[in-house]
Each structure stands twice: as structure tokens, then as C-alpha cells.
Amino acid sequence: MLKDKQTYGWVALDTPFEPPVCFWQEWSYYTKRVILDLFCFPFFVCAVLGIGLWKKIRKQPSQKRMFFGSHPIVILMHNKHVLEEEYACVLFAFEDYSKGKMHDGLTLRDIMPSFLIGKSPYMLGSYWAMIWVLVRFDMVHLYFDGGLLERTVWWRLEAWCYQLCGIKIVMYPYGTDVMSVSHNTNRIQRFGHMRFSKRYFLLDKKREERNFWWSKYANLIVGYAPYIDFLPRLDVLTWHGHIVQDVLMLPFPSLLPKIKIVHFASHGVRKSSFFIAHELERLAAHYPHVEIECLSGLPRDIAIQKLEEAHIFIDSLNDGYLQFSSLEAMLKGRVTLSLIDAELQTFFTQIAPLEYQSFFRDLPLMGITHETLYEKLEALVLHPECLESIAKKSGEFAHEMVTNNIEGYRAIIAMLMEPQ
């Protein structure tokens, strides 16, 4: 993991020190975007009205059809696999920059002639994909920044088009699509977003308007624990609602010759990775039978491989709820440590005591803070005979939790798709 850029206590966010935006590039892009959008608008409106009329008079298909898109992010890939036994489901991304690691569906090149795509799939491709979806589907599952018209000046019209064509809308926040810098009271997250990209704040106003706009028109908004701080509306709220179907429990590795502790993060600052690395180095210096590995920016397949090699996985000291990587580590049957936010725990216990009192009591995820991380790791290292039993309980708990999440998710979508 790269060391933080510090000089006498001054922490550099980025080098070289260049402005986030070049005026000429910005002006050039938006000029092209506005001209294209104005040109396409009358043709697009005619197409939408025609599709809306046709869908009202056509015979309804026997099997409901669902669209999931439009980024290659792993959440919707797993959700699609859960529902495809009952519905005709299609996963779509304008372009698969994960190169198949988090997307196994269609891209724009599968539905649009290549010569029309040009240099960017988001120019004419936004309108082509939108019309393709309006014709074919009964429900769309979207991220808050995953709308097909997101990059056009007409992005607000997308929700209206779905309603006009009788298409139901399900929205899922995943993080950076809804979390604005200006309204985030978590300083480490704010700093992490700045470190991730000095351009991050540029979309703050749009994030807040977009959160309100989609909340106004969506049929269902599924929210994970922290997003209640950013969204004006949630219909389903869960502390542990992730669904993972491609991670299986493996035998616990031998503790000889060393106990291996792994930490990785997609955005190191947001998960306090520099502090975690510091504490792990301190631990390894005292206990030579401990091997440590701190990594960042790993592809998902490599991250899963690192979990298979580890005995202990440390996730985050900041977010405070069940992260995707924590769940994957638990499913693998590894001892997993992460922050459990006390206020979130109290909140969920109070809104759903029958579910969450027993859940938090039995949860094998080990809660840590920056003050307790070292002592909890030291206790595990000094008593390695406990590791395998903790890991076994962790894997069994996680698999049961995912099974329950799948059943709950299916039931909610069935209620929305076929209301009684």
C-alpha cells in the first residue's frame, strides 16, 4: 500500500497540483453535448410517445421482463441472478470497464451498431439504450447515477418516460452516487472522497437534486444502512442486505508457519487503511509468527483470492455497517474485523427489534475501533486455537444471512411486480 504523502504534518491530497477542471475541455464537452441533445430531442420525444401508446394497447407478455443497469458494479449482477429464475432479466452496462469481473451481461455494442457509437458510448448511445429499454422491459433496476439519460441535459425526463410507458422503477444507492461532500458529516469519508478524486465535489449539486428527483418518481428505493443520511426517502432499509452467490466457504488454512492477516480497500483513506497498516506493522514487529498484507485497488477476483489465503481479514474503521468485502470474508469462513457503528446498531434495534436484537447478539463479525484494533488482533494472535471456531461460525452465519436476504428480496420484488 502506498504511503500517505506527508511532510511535517502537511498531508497532500494529490500531486501534481493541477486544477480539477480545464476550462477549454469543459466548454468543448458541454457544447457538443448540448448541440447533440437539442438535435435528438424531437426524435426522442416522438419515439417515447409512440412506445407509450403501443405498450398500452399491446398484449401483455406472459413473463415479466427486468432491466438492471447501467454500470458494471457487482450489486446488480447478484440481484439479477436471484430474480432470473422467475423473470426475464437483462444486465446492461454502457461499457464494461471491469472487463468481466463485475459484469456478465450486455454492453452498448451488443444492442447498437458500432459505427453509431463513435468515440463515446454516452452520446447517441444514451438515447438508443433508452428507447431499447422502453420497448422491451416492465421494470428497471438502477443506481442513482445509472440512469440511461444521466449524461444528457434531459436526465430528469427519464423517470417520466418510465411512468409513461408503464415501467416500474427500483433504485439502489451504492455510495458515491448519493454521497455528497457538502452534506457528509463523516470527516474521514469526506477526506477519502477528496483523495479518491479532486473532481468528486463537482457533482455535489447534481447528486442532491438527483437523489430528490428519483426519490420522487421511483416505485421502490432499497437502501443500505448509511444512506438514510443522504436520501430523502427509503422504502426498504437494511444493515446487512447484500447478496453474494459466487463466494463459497473454504477449509480454514493451516496456522503454520504463520498467521496471515490481510487488509484491502478500494479507497484506502475512506477505510482508514493507513492507520490499519501502521497497527499491523507494529503487531508484526512484536510477533514474528504473524504475516501481514495491506493492499488497495484490487480487482475483485484477486481480492477473493487474498481472502482464501488469509486467516484474519480487517475491513474498515470508518463505515460502521456490513461492507461487501466483510460479507465476502465471512462467506469464505475467515475471522473478520470491522467497525460496527453503535448509533447505527441502536437505530436498527429500535426500528426492528424482533429482527436486529438477536442479529447483533449472534453476529460473529468482530467490532473494532481505532482504539481497540491492536488489542483485539493481539488477543487473536496469542490464542490461535480460537481462530478456526470463530471462522466456522462466521461462515455459517453469513451463508444463512445471505439465504434470508435472497428470500426477503424476492418477496419484496414479487409484491412490487404483481401487487395483490
Tab-separated table of C-alpha atoms in Angstrom:
chain	number	residue	atom	x	y	z
A	1	MET	CA	0.000	0.000	0.000
A	2	LEU	CA	1.331	3.421	-0.885
A	3	LYS	CA	2.432	5.611	1.981
A	4	ASP	CA	0.474	8.776	2.602
A	5	LYS	CA	2.064	11.929	1.195
A	6	GLN	CA	3.051	13.755	4.360
A	7	THR	CA	5.641	16.415	5.011
A	8	TYR	CA	5.953	17.736	8.563
A	9	GLY	CA	2.262	17.061	9.190
A	10	TRP	CA	1.047	18.514	5.890
A	11	VAL	CA	-0.949	15.816	4.105
A	12	ALA	CA	-1.058	16.208	0.322
A	13	LEU	CA	-4.298	15.137	-1.334
A	14	ASP	CA	-2.863	14.916	-4.801
A	15	THR	CA	0.182	15.702	-6.894
A	16	PRO	CA	0.888	17.349	-9.224
A	17	PHE	CA	-1.188	20.276	-8.071
A	18	GLU	CA	-3.418	20.944	-11.058
A	19	PRO	CA	-6.963	22.374	-11.137
A	20	PRO	CA	-9.728	19.727	-11.285
A	21	VAL	CA	-11.168	21.184	-14.492
A	22	CYS	CA	-9.630	22.623	-17.642
A	23	PHE	CA	-11.935	25.378	-18.885
A	24	TRP	CA	-11.414	24.644	-22.569
A	25	GLN	CA	-12.104	20.903	-22.226
A	26	GLU	CA	-15.205	21.586	-20.148
A	27	TRP	CA	-16.550	24.159	-22.601
A	28	SER	CA	-15.849	21.874	-25.570
A	29	TYR	CA	-17.600	18.868	-23.987
A	30	TYR	CA	-20.737	20.721	-22.911
A	31	THR	CA	-21.056	22.498	-26.257
A	32	LYS	CA	-21.039	19.164	-28.084
A	33	ARG	CA	-23.374	17.642	-25.500
A	34	VAL	CA	-25.977	20.426	-25.724
A	35	ILE	CA	-25.949	20.512	-29.541
A	36	LEU	CA	-26.414	16.742	-29.730
A	37	ASP	CA	-29.169	16.732	-27.099
A	38	LEU	CA	-31.109	19.516	-28.808
A	39	PHE	CA	-30.845	17.701	-32.136
A	40	CYS	CA	-32.015	14.356	-30.687
A	41	PHE	CA	-34.816	15.727	-28.517
A	42	PRO	CA	-37.727	15.927	-31.032
A	43	PHE	CA	-36.989	12.440	-32.425
A	44	PHE	CA	-36.683	11.039	-28.914
A	45	VAL	CA	-39.987	12.569	-27.737
A	46	CYS	CA	-41.828	11.148	-30.764
A	47	ALA	CA	-40.332	7.709	-30.105
A	48	VAL	CA	-41.299	7.784	-26.405
A	49	LEU	CA	-44.893	8.814	-27.133
A	50	GLY	CA	-45.203	6.094	-29.761
A	51	ILE	CA	-43.785	3.452	-27.419
A	52	GLY	CA	-46.055	4.578	-24.590
A	53	LEU	CA	-49.154	4.269	-26.793
A	54	TRP	CA	-48.061	0.896	-28.165
A	55	LYS	CA	-47.435	-0.542	-24.689
A	56	LYS	CA	-50.911	0.473	-23.548
A	57	ILE	CA	-52.669	-1.398	-26.364
A	58	ARG	CA	-50.381	-4.413	-26.826
A	59	LYS	CA	-50.964	-7.827	-25.291
A	60	GLN	CA	-49.010	-8.195	-22.055
A	61	PRO	CA	-46.138	-10.724	-22.219
A	62	SER	CA	-46.517	-13.866	-20.113
A	63	GLN	CA	-43.159	-13.357	-18.371
A	64	LYS	CA	-42.258	-10.012	-16.839
A	65	ARG	CA	-39.011	-8.504	-18.093
A	66	MET	CA	-36.469	-6.699	-15.930
A	67	PHE	CA	-33.539	-4.440	-16.781
A	68	PHE	CA	-30.513	-3.973	-14.487
A	69	GLY	CA	-28.003	-1.217	-15.224
A	70	SER	CA	-26.079	0.695	-16.224
A	71	HIS	CA	-22.654	0.378	-14.509
A	72	PRO	CA	-20.546	-2.779	-14.046
A	73	ILE	CA	-20.964	-2.824	-10.250
A	74	VAL	CA	-21.306	-6.181	-8.563
A	75	ILE	CA	-24.509	-5.486	-6.552
A	76	LEU	CA	-26.904	-5.579	-9.509
A	77	MET	CA	-25.145	-8.578	-11.039
A	78	HIS	CA	-26.017	-10.684	-7.979
A	79	ASN	CA	-29.526	-9.233	-7.710
A	80	LYS	CA	-30.189	-10.116	-11.335
A	81	HIS	CA	-29.079	-13.717	-10.788
A	82	VAL	CA	-31.501	-14.029	-7.839
A	83	LEU	CA	-34.509	-12.914	-9.904
A	84	GLU	CA	-33.789	-14.549	-13.260
A	85	GLU	CA	-35.423	-17.833	-12.203
A	86	GLU	CA	-38.819	-16.094	-12.193
A	87	TYR	CA	-38.367	-13.169	-14.580
A	88	ALA	CA	-36.649	-12.465	-17.893
A	89	CYS	CA	-33.669	-10.410	-16.666
A	90	VAL	CA	-31.022	-8.493	-18.594
A	91	LEU	CA	-27.900	-6.932	-17.097
A	92	PHE	CA	-26.555	-3.968	-19.072
A	93	ALA	CA	-23.632	-1.559	-18.927
A	94	PHE	CA	-22.722	1.084	-21.480
A	95	GLU	CA	-19.163	-0.233	-21.301
A	96	ASP	CA	-17.659	-2.959	-19.137
A	97	TYR	CA	-14.603	-1.318	-17.638
A	98	SER	CA	-14.419	-4.216	-15.124
A	99	LYS	CA	-13.532	-6.500	-18.072
A	100	GLY	CA	-15.960	-9.201	-16.997
A	101	LYS	CA	-15.067	-9.239	-13.307
A	102	MET	CA	-18.239	-7.450	-12.145
A	103	HIS	CA	-20.415	-7.689	-15.221
A	104	ASP	CA	-21.668	-10.682	-17.173
A	105	GLY	CA	-24.345	-9.037	-19.296
A	106	LEU	CA	-24.770	-6.884	-22.377
A	107	THR	CA	-22.966	-3.688	-23.313
A	108	LEU	CA	-23.953	-0.964	-25.756
A	109	ARG	CA	-22.070	-2.727	-28.542
A	110	ASP	CA	-24.479	-5.659	-28.228
A	111	ILE	CA	-27.540	-3.516	-28.959
A	112	MET	CA	-26.256	-0.662	-31.155
A	113	PRO	CA	-24.267	-0.585	-34.424
A	114	SER	CA	-20.621	0.218	-33.701
A	115	PHE	CA	-20.403	2.987	-36.305
A	116	LEU	CA	-23.107	4.945	-34.440
A	117	ILE	CA	-21.361	4.649	-31.077
A	118	GLY	CA	-18.329	6.653	-32.119
A	119	LYS	CA	-15.731	7.576	-29.526
A	120	SER	CA	-18.127	7.688	-26.570
A	121	PRO	CA	-20.945	5.258	-25.744
A	122	TYR	CA	-22.744	8.016	-23.839
A	123	MET	CA	-23.505	10.360	-26.733
A	124	LEU	CA	-26.043	8.856	-29.161
A	125	GLY	CA	-25.847	5.677	-27.128
A	126	SER	CA	-27.821	7.229	-24.255
A	127	TYR	CA	-30.886	7.693	-26.480
A	128	TRP	CA	-30.502	4.366	-28.267
A	129	ALA	CA	-30.290	2.442	-24.977
A	130	MET	CA	-33.219	4.370	-23.510
A	131	ILE	CA	-35.542	3.531	-26.414
A	132	TRP	CA	-34.340	-0.096	-26.339
A	133	VAL	CA	-35.288	-0.331	-22.632
A	134	LEU	CA	-38.664	1.398	-23.055
A	135	VAL	CA	-39.678	-1.102	-25.752
A	136	ARG	CA	-38.558	-4.266	-24.000
A	137	PHE	CA	-38.926	-4.062	-20.213
A	138	ASP	CA	-41.534	-3.882	-17.448
A	139	MET	CA	-39.214	-2.909	-14.594
A	140	VAL	CA	-35.842	-1.151	-14.353
A	141	HIS	CA	-33.304	-1.570	-11.539
A	142	LEU	CA	-30.938	1.409	-11.448
A	143	TYR	CA	-28.246	3.061	-9.390
A	144	PHE	CA	-28.909	6.717	-8.655
A	145	ASP	CA	-26.281	7.706	-11.225
A	146	GLY	CA	-27.124	4.788	-13.512
A	147	GLY	CA	-29.935	6.380	-15.495
A	148	LEU	CA	-29.610	5.926	-19.230
A	149	LEU	CA	-30.055	9.668	-19.819
A	150	GLU	CA	-27.756	10.570	-16.904
A	151	ARG	CA	-25.185	12.343	-19.072
A	152	THR	CA	-27.709	14.257	-21.174
A	153	VAL	CA	-29.353	17.588	-20.411
A	154	TRP	CA	-32.684	15.721	-20.379
A	155	TRP	CA	-31.839	13.371	-17.485
A	156	ARG	CA	-34.910	14.479	-15.496
A	157	LEU	CA	-37.182	13.157	-18.253
A	158	GLU	CA	-36.085	9.570	-17.758
A	159	ALA	CA	-38.366	8.868	-14.791
A	160	TRP	CA	-41.304	10.426	-16.672
A	161	CYS	CA	-40.608	8.184	-19.677
A	162	TYR	CA	-40.712	5.082	-17.493
A	163	GLN	CA	-44.014	6.102	-15.933
A	164	LEU	CA	-45.499	6.972	-19.328
A	165	CYS	CA	-44.588	3.515	-20.634
A	166	GLY	CA	-45.833	1.698	-17.527
A	167	ILE	CA	-42.354	0.660	-16.360
A	168	LYS	CA	-41.748	0.324	-12.627
A	169	ILE	CA	-38.584	1.809	-11.126
A	170	VAL	CA	-36.376	0.274	-8.414
A	171	MET	CA	-33.438	2.351	-7.175
A	172	TYR	CA	-30.312	1.212	-5.298
A	173	PRO	CA	-27.681	3.541	-3.825
A	174	TYR	CA	-24.150	2.146	-3.802
A	175	GLY	CA	-22.148	5.023	-2.295
A	176	THR	CA	-20.607	7.695	-4.458
A	177	ASP	CA	-23.816	8.033	-6.479
A	178	VAL	CA	-25.622	9.592	-3.489
A	179	MET	CA	-22.939	10.707	-1.009
A	180	SER	CA	-22.164	14.403	-1.423
A	181	VAL	CA	-19.111	16.042	0.110
A	182	SER	CA	-21.025	19.062	1.363
A	183	HIS	CA	-23.607	17.043	3.356
A	184	ASN	CA	-21.346	14.268	4.617
A	185	THR	CA	-20.655	14.720	8.327
A	186	ASN	CA	-18.169	11.838	8.369
A	187	ARG	CA	-14.826	13.610	8.025
A	188	ILE	CA	-12.877	10.526	7.001
A	189	GLN	CA	-15.353	9.771	4.216
A	190	ARG	CA	-15.217	13.365	3.028
A	191	PHE	CA	-11.430	13.326	3.043
A	192	GLY	CA	-11.447	9.934	1.324
A	193	HIS	CA	-13.664	11.194	-1.488
A	194	MET	CA	-11.355	14.171	-1.961
A	195	ARG	CA	-8.373	11.823	-2.070
A	196	PHE	CA	-10.153	9.446	-4.450
A	197	SER	CA	-10.754	12.278	-6.908
A	198	LYS	CA	-10.271	16.027	-6.618
A	199	ARG	CA	-13.175	16.282	-9.106
A	200	TYR	CA	-15.555	14.435	-6.773
A	201	PHE	CA	-17.235	17.581	-5.436
A	202	LEU	CA	-18.172	18.793	-8.935
A	203	LEU	CA	-21.320	16.644	-8.947
A	204	ASP	CA	-22.462	17.521	-5.424
A	205	LYS	CA	-25.356	19.734	-6.509
A	206	LYS	CA	-26.455	17.205	-9.093
A	207	ARG	CA	-26.209	14.362	-6.553
A	208	GLU	CA	-28.545	16.173	-4.190
A	209	GLU	CA	-31.014	17.115	-6.935
A	210	ARG	CA	-30.816	13.622	-8.421
A	211	ASN	CA	-31.464	11.996	-5.031
A	212	PHE	CA	-34.613	14.087	-4.663
A	213	TRP	CA	-35.750	13.593	-8.267
A	214	TRP	CA	-35.511	9.803	-8.374
A	215	SER	CA	-37.000	9.569	-4.868
A	216	LYS	CA	-39.965	11.493	-6.201
A	217	TYR	CA	-40.754	9.063	-9.038
A	218	ALA	CA	-39.347	5.621	-8.111
A	219	ASN	CA	-41.671	2.810	-7.068
A	220	LEU	CA	-39.146	1.304	-4.656
A	221	ILE	CA	-35.893	2.517	-3.103
A	222	VAL	CA	-33.737	-0.134	-1.424
A	223	GLY	CA	-31.256	1.413	0.983
A	224	TYR	CA	-28.323	0.076	2.961
A	225	ALA	CA	-27.510	1.355	6.423
A	226	PRO	CA	-25.746	4.734	5.954
A	227	TYR	CA	-27.737	6.075	3.017
A	228	ILE	CA	-30.574	7.303	5.203
A	229	ASP	CA	-28.247	10.256	5.860
A	230	PHE	CA	-28.324	11.261	2.177
A	231	LEU	CA	-31.642	10.163	0.673
A	232	PRO	CA	-34.980	11.884	1.335
A	233	ARG	CA	-36.864	8.595	1.008
A	234	LEU	CA	-36.241	4.899	1.612
A	235	ASP	CA	-38.782	2.089	1.290
A	236	VAL	CA	-36.567	-0.781	2.411
A	237	LEU	CA	-33.698	-0.251	4.845
A	238	THR	CA	-31.214	-2.934	5.854
A	239	TRP	CA	-27.956	-3.210	7.795
A	240	HIS	CA	-26.945	-6.466	6.121
A	241	GLY	CA	-28.872	-6.743	2.844
A	242	HIS	CA	-26.063	-7.592	0.401
A	243	ILE	CA	-26.497	-10.683	-1.757
A	244	VAL	CA	-23.432	-12.689	-2.810
A	245	GLN	CA	-23.819	-16.015	-4.604
A	246	ASP	CA	-20.365	-16.736	-6.001
A	247	VAL	CA	-18.325	-16.935	-2.776
A	248	LEU	CA	-18.201	-20.359	-1.097
A	249	MET	CA	-16.858	-21.342	2.302
A	250	LEU	CA	-13.430	-22.998	2.199
A	251	PRO	CA	-11.500	-25.015	4.805
A	252	PHE	CA	-9.575	-22.868	7.260
A	253	PRO	CA	-5.887	-22.642	6.235
A	254	SER	CA	-3.168	-24.145	8.370
A	255	LEU	CA	-1.808	-21.775	11.004
A	256	LEU	CA	1.715	-22.932	10.227
A	257	PRO	CA	4.121	-21.410	9.571
A	258	LYS	CA	2.398	-18.047	10.147
A	259	ILE	CA	-0.946	-16.427	10.923
A	260	LYS	CA	-1.812	-14.300	7.906
A	261	ILE	CA	-3.718	-11.040	8.364
A	262	VAL	CA	-4.992	-9.226	5.265
A	263	HIS	CA	-6.488	-5.792	4.727
A	264	PHE	CA	-7.525	-4.317	1.388
A	265	ALA	CA	-9.663	-1.402	0.278
A	266	SER	CA	-10.790	0.139	-2.976
A	267	HIS	CA	-10.338	3.609	-1.421
A	268	GLY	CA	-7.746	3.393	1.337
A	269	VAL	CA	-8.399	6.695	3.095
A	270	ARG	CA	-12.127	6.005	3.473
A	271	LYS	CA	-11.386	2.735	5.296
A	272	SER	CA	-8.553	4.187	7.413
A	273	SER	CA	-6.074	1.931	5.630
A	274	PHE	CA	-3.005	3.960	6.605
A	275	PHE	CA	-3.812	3.596	10.292
A	276	ILE	CA	-4.615	-0.126	9.889
A	277	ALA	CA	-1.302	-0.688	8.075
A	278	HIS	CA	0.548	1.125	10.861
A	279	GLU	CA	-1.041	-1.057	13.558
A	280	LEU	CA	-0.362	-4.240	11.588
A	281	GLU	CA	3.287	-3.330	11.148
A	282	ARG	CA	3.510	-2.755	14.892
A	283	LEU	CA	1.906	-6.153	15.538
A	284	ALA	CA	4.190	-7.992	13.106
A	285	ALA	CA	7.248	-6.391	14.720
A	286	HIS	CA	6.270	-7.893	18.096
A	287	TYR	CA	5.068	-11.293	16.844
A	288	PRO	CA	7.278	-12.913	14.191
A	289	HIS	CA	4.704	-15.674	13.548
A	290	VAL	CA	2.351	-13.037	12.046
A	291	GLU	CA	2.359	-12.234	8.324
A	292	ILE	CA	0.595	-9.088	7.159
A	293	GLU	CA	-0.554	-7.808	3.781
A	294	CYS	CA	-2.139	-4.396	3.104
A	295	LEU	CA	-3.361	-3.742	-0.426
A	296	SER	CA	-5.517	-1.291	-2.334
A	297	GLY	CA	-7.341	-1.106	-5.654
A	298	LEU	CA	-7.501	-4.871	-6.180
A	299	PRO	CA	-9.738	-6.415	-8.850
A	300	ARG	CA	-12.481	-8.442	-7.194
A	301	ASP	CA	-11.111	-11.841	-8.264
A	302	ILE	CA	-7.699	-11.056	-6.757
A	303	ALA	CA	-9.357	-9.778	-3.564
A	304	ILE	CA	-11.266	-13.069	-3.224
A	305	GLN	CA	-8.008	-14.961	-3.724
A	306	LYS	CA	-6.367	-12.934	-0.930
A	307	LEU	CA	-9.259	-13.843	1.386
A	308	GLU	CA	-8.707	-17.525	0.644
A	309	GLU	CA	-5.067	-17.225	1.711
A	310	ALA	CA	-5.823	-15.314	4.930
A	311	HIS	CA	-6.824	-16.338	8.444
A	312	ILE	CA	-7.943	-12.875	9.532
A	313	PHE	CA	-9.417	-10.065	7.438
A	314	ILE	CA	-9.665	-6.430	8.564
A	315	ASP	CA	-12.164	-4.323	6.639
A	316	SER	CA	-12.934	-0.774	7.774
A	317	LEU	CA	-12.519	1.525	10.755
A	318	ASN	CA	-14.961	4.038	9.377
A	319	ASP	CA	-18.191	2.944	7.682
A	320	GLY	CA	-19.775	1.077	10.594
A	321	TYR	CA	-22.066	-1.382	8.811
A	322	LEU	CA	-21.659	-4.659	6.920
A	323	GLN	CA	-19.488	-3.883	3.913
A	324	PHE	CA	-19.458	-6.082	0.812
A	325	SER	CA	-15.875	-7.169	1.460
A	326	SER	CA	-16.692	-8.086	5.080
A	327	LEU	CA	-19.510	-10.288	3.874
A	328	GLU	CA	-17.236	-11.964	1.309
A	329	ALA	CA	-14.639	-12.664	4.013
A	330	MET	CA	-17.262	-14.148	6.311
A	331	LEU	CA	-18.656	-16.288	3.492
A	332	LYS	CA	-15.153	-17.632	2.892
A	333	GLY	CA	-15.016	-18.645	6.541
A	334	ARG	CA	-12.442	-16.137	7.748
A	335	VAL	CA	-12.191	-14.240	11.030
A	336	THR	CA	-13.447	-10.770	10.110
A	337	LEU	CA	-12.957	-7.476	11.942
A	338	SER	CA	-14.641	-4.164	11.110
A	339	LEU	CA	-16.206	-1.149	12.782
A	340	ILE	CA	-19.782	-1.642	13.998
A	341	ASP	CA	-21.258	1.815	14.447
A	342	ALA	CA	-23.005	1.955	17.832
A	343	GLU	CA	-25.521	4.578	16.708
A	344	LEU	CA	-26.495	2.525	13.647
A	345	GLN	CA	-26.800	-0.569	15.818
A	346	THR	CA	-29.124	1.279	18.211
A	347	PHE	CA	-31.130	2.693	15.297
A	348	PHE	CA	-31.774	-0.698	13.708
A	349	THR	CA	-32.511	-2.328	17.043
A	350	GLN	CA	-35.135	0.311	17.756
A	351	ILE	CA	-36.872	0.251	14.360
A	352	ALA	CA	-36.907	-3.575	14.076
A	353	PRO	CA	-36.212	-5.147	17.493
A	354	LEU	CA	-37.514	-8.623	16.613
A	355	GLU	CA	-35.015	-8.857	13.757
A	356	TYR	CA	-31.991	-6.978	14.996
A	357	GLN	CA	-31.705	-7.701	18.723
A	358	SER	CA	-30.915	-11.356	18.059
A	359	PHE	CA	-28.976	-10.478	14.902
A	360	PHE	CA	-26.458	-8.229	16.658
A	361	ARG	CA	-26.262	-10.622	19.609
A	362	ASP	CA	-25.260	-13.546	17.362
A	363	LEU	CA	-23.226	-11.605	14.755
A	364	PRO	CA	-19.694	-13.116	14.580
A	365	LEU	CA	-18.250	-10.023	12.890
A	366	MET	CA	-15.771	-8.655	15.445
A	367	GLY	CA	-16.328	-4.970	16.128
A	368	ILE	CA	-13.248	-2.751	16.287
A	369	THR	CA	-12.341	0.903	16.656
A	370	HIS	CA	-9.035	2.658	16.158
A	371	GLU	CA	-8.501	2.301	19.909
A	372	THR	CA	-9.260	-1.433	20.135
A	373	LEU	CA	-7.837	-2.732	16.836
A	374	TYR	CA	-4.384	-3.620	18.170
A	375	GLU	CA	-5.564	-5.276	21.386
A	376	LYS	CA	-8.175	-7.407	19.572
A	377	LEU	CA	-5.625	-8.532	16.999
A	378	GLU	CA	-3.146	-9.287	19.753
A	379	ALA	CA	-5.717	-11.394	21.602
A	380	LEU	CA	-6.361	-13.427	18.442
A	381	VAL	CA	-2.645	-13.879	17.765
A	382	LEU	CA	-1.999	-15.018	21.327
A	383	HIS	CA	-4.856	-17.543	21.183
A	384	PRO	CA	-4.695	-19.022	17.666
A	385	GLU	CA	-6.608	-22.119	18.810
A	386	CYS	CA	-9.784	-19.959	18.799
A	387	LEU	CA	-9.472	-18.793	15.205
A	388	GLU	CA	-10.921	-21.805	13.401
A	389	SER	CA	-14.064	-21.973	15.562
A	390	ILE	CA	-14.689	-18.225	15.101
A	391	ALA	CA	-14.171	-18.577	11.350
A	392	LYS	CA	-16.558	-21.546	11.138
A	393	LYS	CA	-19.266	-19.639	12.970
A	394	SER	CA	-18.615	-16.632	10.722
A	395	GLY	CA	-19.092	-18.659	7.536
A	396	GLU	CA	-22.247	-20.417	8.717
A	397	PHE	CA	-23.797	-17.159	9.916
A	398	ALA	CA	-23.002	-15.356	6.654
A	399	HIS	CA	-24.436	-18.102	4.440
A	400	GLU	CA	-27.666	-18.181	6.455
A	401	MET	CA	-27.849	-14.390	6.316
A	402	VAL	CA	-27.465	-14.340	2.513
A	403	THR	CA	-30.136	-17.032	2.169
A	404	ASN	CA	-32.523	-14.894	4.210
A	405	ASN	CA	-31.589	-11.799	2.198
A	406	ILE	CA	-32.407	-13.611	-1.045
A	407	GLU	CA	-35.830	-14.699	0.219
A	408	GLY	CA	-36.623	-11.207	1.500
A	409	TYR	CA	-35.515	-9.585	-1.749
A	410	ARG	CA	-37.588	-11.968	-3.866
A	411	ALA	CA	-40.651	-11.353	-1.723
A	412	ILE	CA	-40.356	-7.551	-1.994
A	413	ILE	CA	-39.893	-7.611	-5.778
A	414	ALA	CA	-42.852	-10.017	-6.136
A	415	MET	CA	-45.022	-7.597	-4.148
A	416	LEU	CA	-43.995	-4.774	-6.467
A	417	MET	CA	-44.224	-6.747	-9.689
A	418	GLU	CA	-47.555	-8.396	-9.002
A	419	PRO	CA	-49.433	-6.340	-6.382
A	420	GLN	CA	-52.343	-8.151	-4.763
